[in-house]
Coordinates of C-alpha atoms in Angstrom, one line a residue:
Chain A
X1 CA 104.9 61.6 72.1
X2 CA 109.2 62.0 70.9
X3 CA 110.9 58.5 70.5
X4 CA 113.5 58.0 73.3
X5 CA 116.3 57.7 70.8
X6 CA 115.2 60.9 68.4
X7 CA 115.2 63.2 71.9
X8 CA 118.5 61.2 73.5
X9 CA 120.3 61.4 70.2
X10 CA 119.5 65.4 69.2
X11 CA 119.9 65.9 73.2
X12 CA 123.8 65.0 72.7
X13 CA 123.9 66.9 69.7
X14 CA 122.9 70.0 71.6
X15 CA 126.7 71.2 73.2
X16 CA 125.0 73.9 75.2
X17 CA 122.5 70.6 77.0
X18 CA 126.0 68.2 77.4
X19 CA 127.3 71.6 79.1
X20 CA 124.4 71.8 80.9
X21 CA 124.1 68.4 82.2
X22 CA 128.0 68.2 83.5
X23 CA 127.6 71.2 85.5
X24 CA 124.6 70.0 86.7
X25 CA 125.7 66.2 87.6
X26 CA 129.3 67.9 88.6
X27 CA 127.6 70.8 90.9
X28 CA 125.2 68.0 92.2
X29 CA 128.0 65.1 93.6
X30 CA 129.9 67.8 95.3
X31 CA 127.1 68.1 97.2
X32 CA 125.7 64.4 98.0
X33 CA 129.9 63.9 98.3
X34 CA 130.4 66.5 100.4
X35 CA 131.0 64.5 104.0
X36 CA 133.2 62.7 102.0
X37 CA 135.4 65.6 100.4
X38 CA 135.5 67.8 103.6
X39 CA 135.3 68.6 106.9
X40 CA 131.9 70.0 107.7
X41 CA 133.3 73.9 108.2
X42 CA 132.7 74.8 112.6
X43 CA 134.3 77.2 115.0
X44 CA 137.4 78.5 115.5
X45 CA 140.9 78.8 112.7
X46 CA 144.1 79.5 113.5
X47 CA 144.4 80.9 110.5
X48 CA 142.8 83.8 109.7
X49 CA 142.5 85.7 106.1
X50 CA 144.5 83.6 103.8
X51 CA 145.5 84.0 100.5
X52 CA 143.9 81.0 98.4
X53 CA 147.2 78.1 99.3
X54 CA 147.5 74.5 99.0
X55 CA 146.7 74.6 102.5
X56 CA 143.3 76.5 101.8
X57 CA 142.3 76.4 97.9
X58 CA 140.2 78.9 98.0
X59 CA 141.4 81.6 100.7
X60 CA 140.0 81.3 104.6
X61 CA 137.7 83.7 106.0
X62 CA 138.0 85.5 109.6
X63 CA 136.8 82.8 112.2
X64 CA 140.5 81.1 110.6
X65 CA 138.2 78.9 108.5
X66 CA 138.6 77.3 104.6
X67 CA 136.3 78.8 101.7
X68 CA 136.6 75.9 99.8
X69 CA 134.6 73.5 102.2
X70 CA 132.2 76.4 102.7
X71 CA 131.9 76.0 99.3
X72 CA 131.4 72.5 99.0
X73 CA 128.8 72.1 101.7
X74 CA 127.1 75.2 100.2
X75 CA 126.4 73.3 97.4
X76 CA 125.2 70.9 99.4
X77 CA 122.3 73.5 100.5
X78 CA 121.7 74.5 97.2
X79 CA 120.0 71.3 95.7
X80 CA 119.7 70.1 98.2
X81 CA 116.5 73.7 98.9
X82 CA 115.7 74.0 94.6
X83 CA 115.1 69.9 95.2
X84 CA 112.8 70.7 97.9
X85 CA 111.6 73.4 96.1
X86 CA 110.8 72.1 92.9
X87 CA 108.9 68.9 94.6
X88 CA 107.1 71.9 97.2
X89 CA 106.0 74.1 93.6
X90 CA 105.1 70.1 91.2
X91 CA 102.6 70.0 93.8
X92 CA 100.7 72.1 93.2
X93 CA 102.1 73.2 89.7
X94 CA 100.5 70.8 87.9
X95 CA 97.3 69.2 89.0
X96 CA 96.7 72.9 89.1
X97 CA 97.2 73.3 85.6
X98 CA 95.8 70.6 84.3
X99 CA 93.3 70.9 85.9
X100 CA 92.3 74.1 84.8
X101 CA 93.5 73.2 81.1
X102 CA 91.4 70.3 80.7
X103 CA 88.3 71.5 83.1
X104 CA 88.0 74.9 81.8
X105 CA 85.4 76.9 83.5
X106 CA 84.1 78.3 86.8
X107 CA 86.9 75.8 88.7
X108 CA 89.5 76.5 86.0
X109 CA 89.5 80.4 85.9
X110 CA 89.0 79.8 89.5
X111 CA 93.0 78.3 89.6
X112 CA 93.9 80.6 86.6
X113 CA 92.9 83.7 87.7
X114 CA 94.8 83.1 91.6
X115 CA 97.6 82.0 89.2
X116 CA 97.8 85.2 87.6
X117 CA 98.0 87.5 91.2
X118 CA 100.4 84.9 92.3
X119 CA 102.4 85.7 89.6
X120 CA 101.3 89.9 89.4
X121 CA 103.6 90.0 93.7
X122 CA 106.9 90.6 94.4
X123 CA 108.0 87.5 95.4
X124 CA 110.9 88.1 97.2
X125 CA 109.7 90.7 100.0
X126 CA 106.7 88.2 99.9
X127 CA 109.5 85.3 100.8
X128 CA 111.1 87.5 102.9
X129 CA 108.0 88.2 105.2
X130 CA 107.1 84.5 105.1
X131 CA 110.7 82.9 105.6
X132 CA 111.0 86.2 109.3
X133 CA 107.4 84.8 110.3
X134 CA 108.6 81.2 110.3
X135 CA 111.7 81.6 111.7
X136 CA 115.0 80.5 109.2
X137 CA 115.6 77.0 109.1
X138 CA 117.1 75.4 105.5
X139 CA 113.8 73.3 104.7
X140 CA 111.4 76.6 106.1
X141 CA 113.5 79.1 102.8
X142 CA 113.0 75.8 100.6
X143 CA 108.9 75.4 101.1
X144 CA 108.4 79.3 100.8
X145 CA 110.3 78.8 97.6
X146 CA 108.6 75.9 96.6
X147 CA 105.1 77.5 97.2
X148 CA 106.2 80.7 95.8
X149 CA 107.2 78.8 92.0
X150 CA 104.2 77.3 91.4
X151 CA 102.6 80.5 89.9
X152 CA 104.9 80.1 86.5
X153 CA 104.5 76.0 86.2
X154 CA 100.9 76.3 87.0
X155 CA 100.5 78.8 83.9
X156 CA 103.4 76.5 81.1
X157 CA 101.5 72.8 82.6
X158 CA 97.5 75.2 81.3
X159 CA 98.4 75.8 78.7
X160 CA 100.9 73.2 77.6
X161 CA 97.0 71.1 78.6
X162 CA 95.0 73.0 76.7
X163 CA 97.1 72.7 74.1
X164 CA 97.3 68.6 74.4
X165 CA 93.0 68.4 75.2
X166 CA 92.2 69.6 71.6
X167 CA 94.4 67.1 70.2
X168 CA 92.2 63.6 69.2
X169 CA 94.0 61.2 70.2
X170 CA 91.7 63.0 72.8
X171 CA 89.0 62.7 71.4
X172 CA 89.8 59.1 70.8
X173 CA 90.2 58.1 74.2
X174 CA 87.8 60.1 76.0
X175 CA 85.2 58.2 73.1
X176 CA 86.2 54.8 74.5
X177 CA 85.5 56.0 77.5
X178 CA 88.4 56.5 79.2
X179 CA 87.2 58.5 83.4
X180 CA 89.0 61.9 82.8
X181 CA 91.4 61.1 86.1
X182 CA 93.3 58.3 83.5
X183 CA 93.3 61.2 80.4
X184 CA 94.1 63.3 82.6
X185 CA 97.0 61.9 84.6
X186 CA 98.0 59.5 82.4
X187 CA 97.7 61.1 78.5
X188 CA 97.5 64.8 78.6
X189 CA 100.6 64.9 81.2
X190 CA 102.8 62.9 79.6
X191 CA 102.4 64.8 76.0
X192 CA 102.9 67.8 77.8
X193 CA 106.2 65.9 79.7
X194 CA 108.4 68.2 78.0
X195 CA 107.3 71.7 78.6
X196 CA 107.6 71.1 81.8
X197 CA 110.3 69.5 82.4
X198 CA 112.1 72.4 81.2
X199 CA 110.3 74.4 83.8
X200 CA 111.2 73.2 86.7
X201 CA 115.0 73.5 85.1
X202 CA 114.0 77.3 85.7
X203 CA 112.9 76.7 89.0
X204 CA 116.1 74.4 90.5
X205 CA 118.1 77.5 88.8
X206 CA 115.6 80.6 90.5
X207 CA 115.6 78.1 93.4
X208 CA 119.2 78.8 94.0
X209 CA 119.4 83.1 93.5
X210 CA 115.9 83.2 96.0
X211 CA 118.1 81.0 98.6
X212 CA 121.1 82.8 98.1
X213 CA 118.9 86.3 98.3
X214 CA 117.1 85.4 101.5
X215 CA 120.0 84.6 103.5
X216 CA 122.4 87.2 102.8
X217 CA 119.2 89.7 103.6
X218 CA 119.7 87.4 106.8
X219 CA 116.8 85.2 106.9
X220 CA 118.8 82.4 105.8
X221 CA 119.7 79.2 108.3
X222 CA 122.6 80.6 110.4
X223 CA 124.0 77.3 111.3
X224 CA 123.5 75.5 108.2
X225 CA 126.7 76.5 105.4
X226 CA 125.0 78.1 102.2
X227 CA 126.8 80.3 99.3
X228 CA 124.2 82.9 99.7
X229 CA 124.7 82.5 104.1
X230 CA 128.9 82.5 103.2
X231 CA 128.6 86.5 101.1
X232 CA 126.4 87.4 104.0
X233 CA 129.1 87.6 106.4
X234 CA 131.6 87.9 103.7
X235 CA 129.8 91.4 103.3
X236 CA 128.8 91.6 107.3
X237 CA 133.1 91.4 107.9
X238 CA 133.5 93.8 105.8
X239 CA 135.6 92.4 103.1
X240 CA 134.5 94.2 99.2
X241 CA 135.1 97.3 100.5
X242 CA 137.4 97.2 103.6
X243 CA 141.2 97.1 104.0
X244 CA 142.6 94.3 105.1
X245 CA 140.6 92.9 101.3
X246 CA 140.1 89.5 101.2
X247 CA 137.9 89.2 97.3
X248 CA 138.5 85.2 97.5
X249 CA 136.0 85.4 100.8
X250 CA 133.5 86.5 98.1
X251 CA 134.2 85.4 94.9
X252 CA 134.1 82.1 94.6
X253 CA 130.0 82.0 96.8
X254 CA 129.4 84.7 94.2
X255 CA 130.6 82.3 91.7
X256 CA 129.2 78.8 92.3
X257 CA 125.5 81.0 92.4
X258 CA 126.6 81.8 88.6
X259 CA 128.3 78.1 87.9
X260 CA 125.2 76.9 88.9
X261 CA 122.4 79.1 87.7
X262 CA 124.4 79.5 84.4
X263 CA 124.1 75.1 83.3
X264 CA 120.7 74.9 84.7
X265 CA 119.4 77.5 81.9
X266 CA 121.7 76.0 79.7
X267 CA 119.6 72.0 80.2
X268 CA 117.0 74.1 80.4
X269 CA 116.9 75.6 76.6
X270 CA 119.4 72.9 75.8
X271 CA 115.6 70.3 76.6
X272 CA 113.5 72.7 74.6
X273 CA 115.4 73.1 71.7
X274 CA 115.5 70.1 71.7
X275 CA 112.3 69.3 72.1
X276 CA 111.6 71.4 69.7
X277 CA 113.0 70.6 66.5
X278 CA 112.3 73.6 64.6
X279 CA 114.6 74.6 66.4
X280 CA 117.0 72.7 65.9
X281 CA 120.4 73.6 64.2
X282 CA 120.4 71.3 61.6
Chain B
X1 CA 88.2 100.7 75.9
X2 CA 86.4 102.0 79.1
X3 CA 84.9 97.3 78.8
X4 CA 88.9 97.1 78.8
X5 CA 90.2 99.8 81.8
X6 CA 87.4 98.4 83.4
X7 CA 88.1 95.5 84.2
X8 CA 91.9 95.7 84.2
X9 CA 91.4 98.4 86.5
X10 CA 89.2 95.9 89.2
X11 CA 91.8 93.2 88.0
X12 CA 94.9 95.2 89.7
X13 CA 92.1 96.5 92.9
X14 CA 91.8 92.0 93.4
X15 CA 95.7 91.8 93.4
X16 CA 96.1 94.3 95.8
X17 CA 93.3 92.2 98.2
X18 CA 94.9 90.0 97.9
X19 CA 98.3 90.8 98.5
X20 CA 96.8 92.7 101.6
X21 CA 94.8 89.2 103.1
X22 CA 98.4 87.3 102.6
X23 CA 100.2 89.7 104.4
X24 CA 97.8 89.4 107.3
X25 CA 96.6 86.3 107.0
X26 CA 100.6 85.0 107.4
X27 CA 101.0 87.0 110.2
X28 CA 98.5 86.0 111.6
X29 CA 97.8 82.7 111.9
X30 CA 101.9 81.7 112.7
X31 CA 102.0 79.7 115.6
X32 CA 104.5 83.0 117.5
X33 CA 101.9 85.6 119.3
X34 CA 99.6 87.7 117.5
X35 CA 100.2 90.0 119.9
X36 CA 103.5 89.9 119.5
X37 CA 103.2 90.4 115.9
X38 CA 101.2 93.5 116.4
X39 CA 102.5 95.0 119.8
X40 CA 105.9 96.6 119.9
X41 CA 106.8 94.5 123.5
X42 CA 108.6 97.6 124.6
X43 CA 106.2 99.5 124.4
X44 CA 104.2 100.3 128.2
X45 CA 101.4 98.8 129.6
X46 CA 99.3 100.9 128.8
X47 CA 100.8 102.4 125.6
X48 CA 100.7 98.2 124.4
X49 CA 96.4 97.1 126.1
X50 CA 95.4 100.9 123.2
X51 CA 97.3 99.6 120.1
X52 CA 95.4 95.5 121.8
X53 CA 92.0 97.7 121.4
X54 CA 93.2 99.0 118.3
X55 CA 93.6 96.5 115.9
X56 CA 91.2 94.5 118.7
X57 CA 93.9 91.3 119.0
X58 CA 91.4 90.1 121.9
X59 CA 88.1 90.1 119.4
X60 CA 88.0 86.9 116.5
X61 CA 91.2 86.6 113.7
X62 CA 87.4 86.8 110.9
X63 CA 87.6 90.5 113.2
X64 CA 90.7 91.7 113.5
X65 CA 91.3 91.7 109.7
X66 CA 88.1 94.0 109.4
X67 CA 89.3 95.8 110.8
X68 CA 92.8 95.8 109.6
X69 CA 91.1 96.5 106.3
X70 CA 89.5 99.4 108.3
X71 CA 92.4 100.8 109.3
X72 CA 93.8 100.2 105.8
X73 CA 91.6 102.2 104.0
X74 CA 91.9 105.6 106.0
X75 CA 96.2 104.8 105.4
X76 CA 97.0 103.9 109.0
X77 CA 99.1 100.7 108.6
X78 CA 100.4 100.3 112.6
X79 CA 103.7 101.9 113.4
X80 CA 106.8 101.1 113.2
X81 CA 108.3 98.8 116.4
X82 CA 111.0 100.7 115.3
X83 CA 111.2 104.2 115.0
X84 CA 107.9 104.7 116.7
X85 CA 107.0 106.0 113.9
X86 CA 103.3 105.9 111.6
X87 CA 104.6 102.7 109.3
X88 CA 102.8 105.6 106.6
X89 CA 105.3 107.8 107.9
X90 CA 108.0 105.3 107.2
X91 CA 107.2 104.6 104.3
X92 CA 106.6 107.6 102.3
X93 CA 110.3 108.9 103.5
X94 CA 110.9 106.0 100.9
X95 CA 109.3 105.7 98.7
X96 CA 110.6 107.9 96.4
X97 CA 114.5 106.9 96.4
X98 CA 112.9 103.0 95.5
X99 CA 110.8 105.3 92.7
X100 CA 113.7 107.2 91.3
X101 CA 115.6 104.0 90.9
X102 CA 113.0 102.5 88.5
X103 CA 112.6 104.6 86.9
X104 CA 116.5 104.7 85.2
X105 CA 116.8 101.1 85.6
X106 CA 112.7 101.1 82.8
X107 CA 113.7 104.3 81.0
X108 CA 118.1 103.0 80.3
X109 CA 117.2 99.4 79.2
X110 CA 114.3 100.4 77.0
X111 CA 116.6 102.7 75.5
X112 CA 119.2 100.4 75.5
X113 CA 116.9 97.0 74.9
X114 CA 115.0 97.5 72.3
X115 CA 117.4 98.3 69.8
X116 CA 119.7 96.0 70.5
X117 CA 117.3 93.6 71.0
X118 CA 116.0 93.9 67.6
X119 CA 119.7 94.6 66.4
X120 CA 119.9 91.5 66.9
X121 CA 116.4 90.2 65.2
X122 CA 117.9 90.8 62.2
X123 CA 120.4 87.9 61.0
X124 CA 118.9 85.4 63.8
X125 CA 123.1 82.9 65.1
X126 CA 124.2 85.5 63.1
X127 CA 127.2 86.5 65.3
X128 CA 125.6 89.7 67.0
X129 CA 123.4 87.6 68.1
X130 CA 124.4 84.8 69.2
X131 CA 127.3 87.1 71.6
X132 CA 123.5 88.7 72.4
X133 CA 122.3 85.2 73.3
X134 CA 124.7 84.5 75.1
X135 CA 125.5 88.0 77.1
X136 CA 122.1 87.9 78.4
X137 CA 122.0 84.4 79.9
X138 CA 124.4 85.7 82.3
X139 CA 123.4 88.6 83.5
X140 CA 119.5 86.7 83.6
X141 CA 122.2 84.1 86.1
X142 CA 123.5 86.5 88.2
X143 CA 122.9 86.6 91.6
X144 CA 123.1 90.8 92.6
X145 CA 125.5 90.8 95.6
X146 CA 127.4 88.9 92.7
X147 CA 127.3 92.1 90.1
X148 CA 127.2 94.2 93.1
X149 CA 130.6 93.5 95.3
X150 CA 132.1 92.8 91.6
X151 CA 131.6 96.8 90.8
X152 CA 132.1 98.3 94.9
X153 CA 135.2 96.4 94.5
X154 CA 136.5 97.3 90.9
X155 CA 135.0 101.1 90.6
X156 CA 134.8 102.4 94.1
X157 CA 137.7 100.1 96.9
X158 CA 140.0 100.1 93.9
X159 CA 139.8 102.3 91.2
X160 CA 137.9 105.1 94.0
X161 CA 135.6 106.4 91.0
X162 CA 132.5 106.3 93.0
X163 CA 131.3 105.8 96.8
X164 CA 130.4 103.2 98.5
X165 CA 127.2 103.4 99.2
X166 CA 124.0 106.0 100.5
X167 CA 122.4 108.1 97.5
X168 CA 123.7 111.5 99.2
X169 CA 127.2 112.2 100.9
X170 CA 125.6 114.1 103.8
X171 CA 124.5 116.6 105.4
X172 CA 122.9 117.2 101.7
X173 CA 124.2 119.9 100.1
X174 CA 122.3 123.0 98.3
X175 CA 120.8 122.6 94.4
X176 CA 122.9 121.8 91.4
X177 CA 125.9 120.1 93.6
X178 CA 123.0 117.6 95.5
X179 CA 122.0 116.0 92.3
X180 CA 125.0 115.9 91.5
X181 CA 126.5 114.0 94.6
X182 CA 123.4 111.9 94.1
X183 CA 123.5 110.8 89.8
X184 CA 126.9 109.7 90.8
X185 CA 125.5 108.0 94.0
X186 CA 122.4 106.3 92.2
X187 CA 125.1 105.2 89.4
X188 CA 126.3 101.5 91.1
X189 CA 123.2 100.2 92.1
X190 CA 121.6 101.2 89.0
X191 CA 123.9 99.8 86.8
X192 CA 123.6 97.3 88.7
X193 CA 119.5 96.9 88.0
X194 CA 120.7 97.4 84.8
X195 CA 122.2 94.5 83.9
X196 CA 120.7 92.3 85.6
X197 CA 116.9 93.3 83.5
X198 CA 118.1 95.2 80.1
X199 CA 118.6 91.3 79.0
X200 CA 115.0 90.8 79.2
X201 CA 114.1 92.8 76.8
X202 CA 116.4 92.9 74.9
X203 CA 114.4 88.6 75.1
X204 CA 112.5 89.7 74.6
X205 CA 112.5 92.7 72.1
X206 CA 114.5 90.0 69.7
X207 CA 112.0 87.3 69.7
X208 CA 108.7 89.1 68.8
X209 CA 110.9 91.0 66.2
X210 CA 111.7 87.8 65.0
X211 CA 108.3 87.2 64.2
X212 CA 106.9 90.4 63.5
X213 CA 109.4 90.2 61.0
X214 CA 108.0 86.7 59.3
X215 CA 104.8 88.5 59.2
X216 CA 103.3 88.4 55.1
X217 CA 102.5 92.3 55.9
X218 CA 106.3 92.9 55.9
X219 CA 106.8 90.9 52.3
X220 CA 104.1 93.3 51.4
X221 CA 106.2 96.2 53.3
X222 CA 109.4 95.6 50.9
X223 CA 107.4 95.1 48.1
X224 CA 105.7 98.7 48.6
X225 CA 109.7 99.5 48.1
X226 CA 109.6 100.5 51.6
X227 CA 113.7 100.0 52.8
X228 CA 115.1 98.1 55.3
X229 CA 115.6 100.8 58.9
X230 CA 111.4 101.9 57.3
X231 CA 109.5 99.3 57.0
X232 CA 111.9 97.8 60.9
X233 CA 111.3 101.0 62.2
X234 CA 107.3 101.9 61.3
X235 CA 106.2 97.8 60.2
X236 CA 108.4 95.5 62.4
X237 CA 109.2 97.9 65.6
X238 CA 105.0 99.0 66.6
X239 CA 104.0 95.7 66.8
X240 CA 107.2 93.6 68.4
X241 CA 106.9 96.3 71.0
X242 CA 103.3 94.7 72.3
X243 CA 105.0 92.0 74.3
X244 CA 108.2 93.8 74.9
X245 CA 105.6 96.9 77.0
X246 CA 104.1 93.2 78.2
X247 CA 107.3 91.9 80.1
X248 CA 108.8 96.0 80.9
X249 CA 105.5 96.0 83.0
X250 CA 105.2 91.9 84.4
X251 CA 109.4 92.9 85.4
X252 CA 108.7 95.6 88.0
X253 CA 108.3 93.3 90.5
X254 CA 111.6 91.0 89.8
X255 CA 112.9 94.8 89.4
X256 CA 111.5 95.1 92.8
X257 CA 113.4 92.1 94.5
X258 CA 116.9 92.8 93.2
X259 CA 116.3 96.2 94.4
X260 CA 115.9 94.5 97.8
X261 CA 119.2 92.9 97.3
X262 CA 120.9 96.3 95.6
X263 CA 119.5 99.1 98.5
X264 CA 121.2 96.2 100.4
X265 CA 124.1 96.4 99.7
X266 CA 124.5 99.7 98.5
X267 CA 123.0 101.2 101.5
X268 CA 119.8 103.3 99.3
X269 CA 117.6 104.5 101.7
X270 CA 115.0 103.1 99.5
X271 CA 111.5 100.4 100.5
X272 CA 114.0 97.7 100.1
X273 CA 116.9 98.5 102.1
X274 CA 113.8 99.6 104.6
X275 CA 112.6 96.2 104.1
X276 CA 116.1 95.1 104.8
X277 CA 116.3 97.3 108.4
X278 CA 113.7 95.7 109.7
X279 CA 113.7 92.3 109.2
X280 CA 117.2 92.3 111.1
X281 CA 114.3 94.6 114.1
X282 CA 111.8 92.1 113.8
X283 CA 109.7 94.9 112.7
X284 CA 106.6 92.9 111.5
X285 CA 104.5 95.8 110.8
X286 CA 106.6 98.0 108.4
X287 CA 107.3 94.4 106.7
X288 CA 103.6 94.6 105.9
X289 CA 103.3 98.1 104.9
X290 CA 106.0 97.6 102.7
X291 CA 105.1 94.9 101.4
X292 CA 101.5 96.3 100.0
X293 CA 103.1 99.6 98.6
X294 CA 104.9 97.8 96.6
X295 CA 102.7 95.1 95.5
X296 CA 100.8 98.3 95.0
X297 CA 103.9 99.6 93.0
X298 CA 103.5 96.3 90.5
X299 CA 99.7 96.8 90.1
X300 CA 100.4 100.3 88.8
X301 CA 102.8 99.8 86.0
X302 CA 101.1 96.1 85.0
X303 CA 98.0 98.5 84.5
X304 CA 100.1 101.3 82.7
X305 CA 102.2 99.0 81.0
X306 CA 98.0 97.5 80.1
X307 CA 97.6 101.3 78.4
X308 CA 99.8 101.5 76.5
X309 CA 99.0 98.4 74.9
X310 CA 95.1 99.3 74.0
X311 CA 97.1 102.6 72.3
X312 CA 99.8 100.3 69.9
X313 CA 97.7 98.0 69.4
X314 CA 94.2 99.7 67.4
X315 CA 92.8 96.0 68.2
X316 CA 92.2 96.0 72.0
X317 CA 91.5 99.5 72.0
X318 CA 88.9 98.8 69.8
X319 CA 87.2 95.6 70.8

């Protein structure tokens, strides 16, 4: 286990990681504080297709709604969906990876084979089918994303577990007569927390891409604002190639999606670099 | 080699079987009425009864599953709710367009990604490498519809250089003009998918090349007096390409996900756009068929990439 103090020091010396962390915290705060920041955009406004101005910082859409408010409420959905998806993926993926890595044998083979199959299947089309059958609701979408994100998490957990369970302190724990459940969920789990954490940040990032994709394809929750939903509305209204051309309508949600994903990726890369002193720059 | 091949094909068949099973049970075990998922409610009562008998919808679920697999093996995936055509025929019409897009993108990604990755690996953490890793970080993080919108806005709406959608200008022209027209239409969708996927190729080539260049046999090759170009090309690249080819095989599955969105934005008449159209029409048989065909594509490419690796790496070929 890395000493927490050196980890913190190395982490805060890594510019990429700190930038990512700041971005993530800002987006999360925006999402949490959405009800205070702006009123929930609904109904019709009177000023359609307003350019970005003091009243509408990011312009207004074809219904006269404030895009700034939509984007803020969108970050709330994005954050909620990422968290839900990560929770679902962790609940399945981490135990599956721990078990298949520790008890090799047939149970490990079966789990690993299942992971292999799920890693090969084209994820987005499968998500589309499940979401189409389950019906559009923001929680359903999050569950679907989590259900299809667990295999990569299980794979990472398994590989790390395989490595750790060969180590001497695990053998020592075993010879002390500690039962294998305690070894697995305490001794091993604490030691693989690093790579697992890195993968979790990646799941957070891909969850938002997946949610935006599903919403863009019309499988999102039509009653909740998300960045993908805003893009779908802009696309349906022909905002990209028709005249009048309200470019601000699709540009800001797109930039927010990119920002969110980049921040989580930077955070993940940062944690990864900090955990592997080999890669540290100094 | 024979054992390796058999194992690989068996695994592929298992994957296809799993995807068939998953879609079957997802569609049947959902709270919705199973009959509504297979039989078009707008059909006549007699036709509905015939469909129910054919798919055994009044029988227990496991029997339904057996009937479904039986029909599938005969190439019968049911009838589209929307067009009343057999699902197989619908997909056969769309699949070549998606394959065309995938082939263009994979070829371009390899042609550009490998040299860039190799060059970045030669001087790690220097200017070019830094620039490339920044660029790849963004191209992996980008949301595909966003990239599509940006290109559409700039190149199709603002500069009016390229068509905004479709695969050709209707009615389709003859001969060379037709191919030129299709090529013009293919530029934007391929460009979007290329940008999103080339990053993966670059990253994997760069990382594995970096590892390979540290190996003893590279030092040996240098000490034999070979120049840098020869060593990286012959001794380095051949070993470094193995992870790149593996990831190319794996990339297809995410590429297909991207294709669904790209084809939707650019109205490209492939399977991805078909999925989008079927979602809005709740055309379950077509959705299921499209997913199966895409899974089969993924399985075939992953077997292909494993075969190429076996050919490149004698340890696998002979082992």
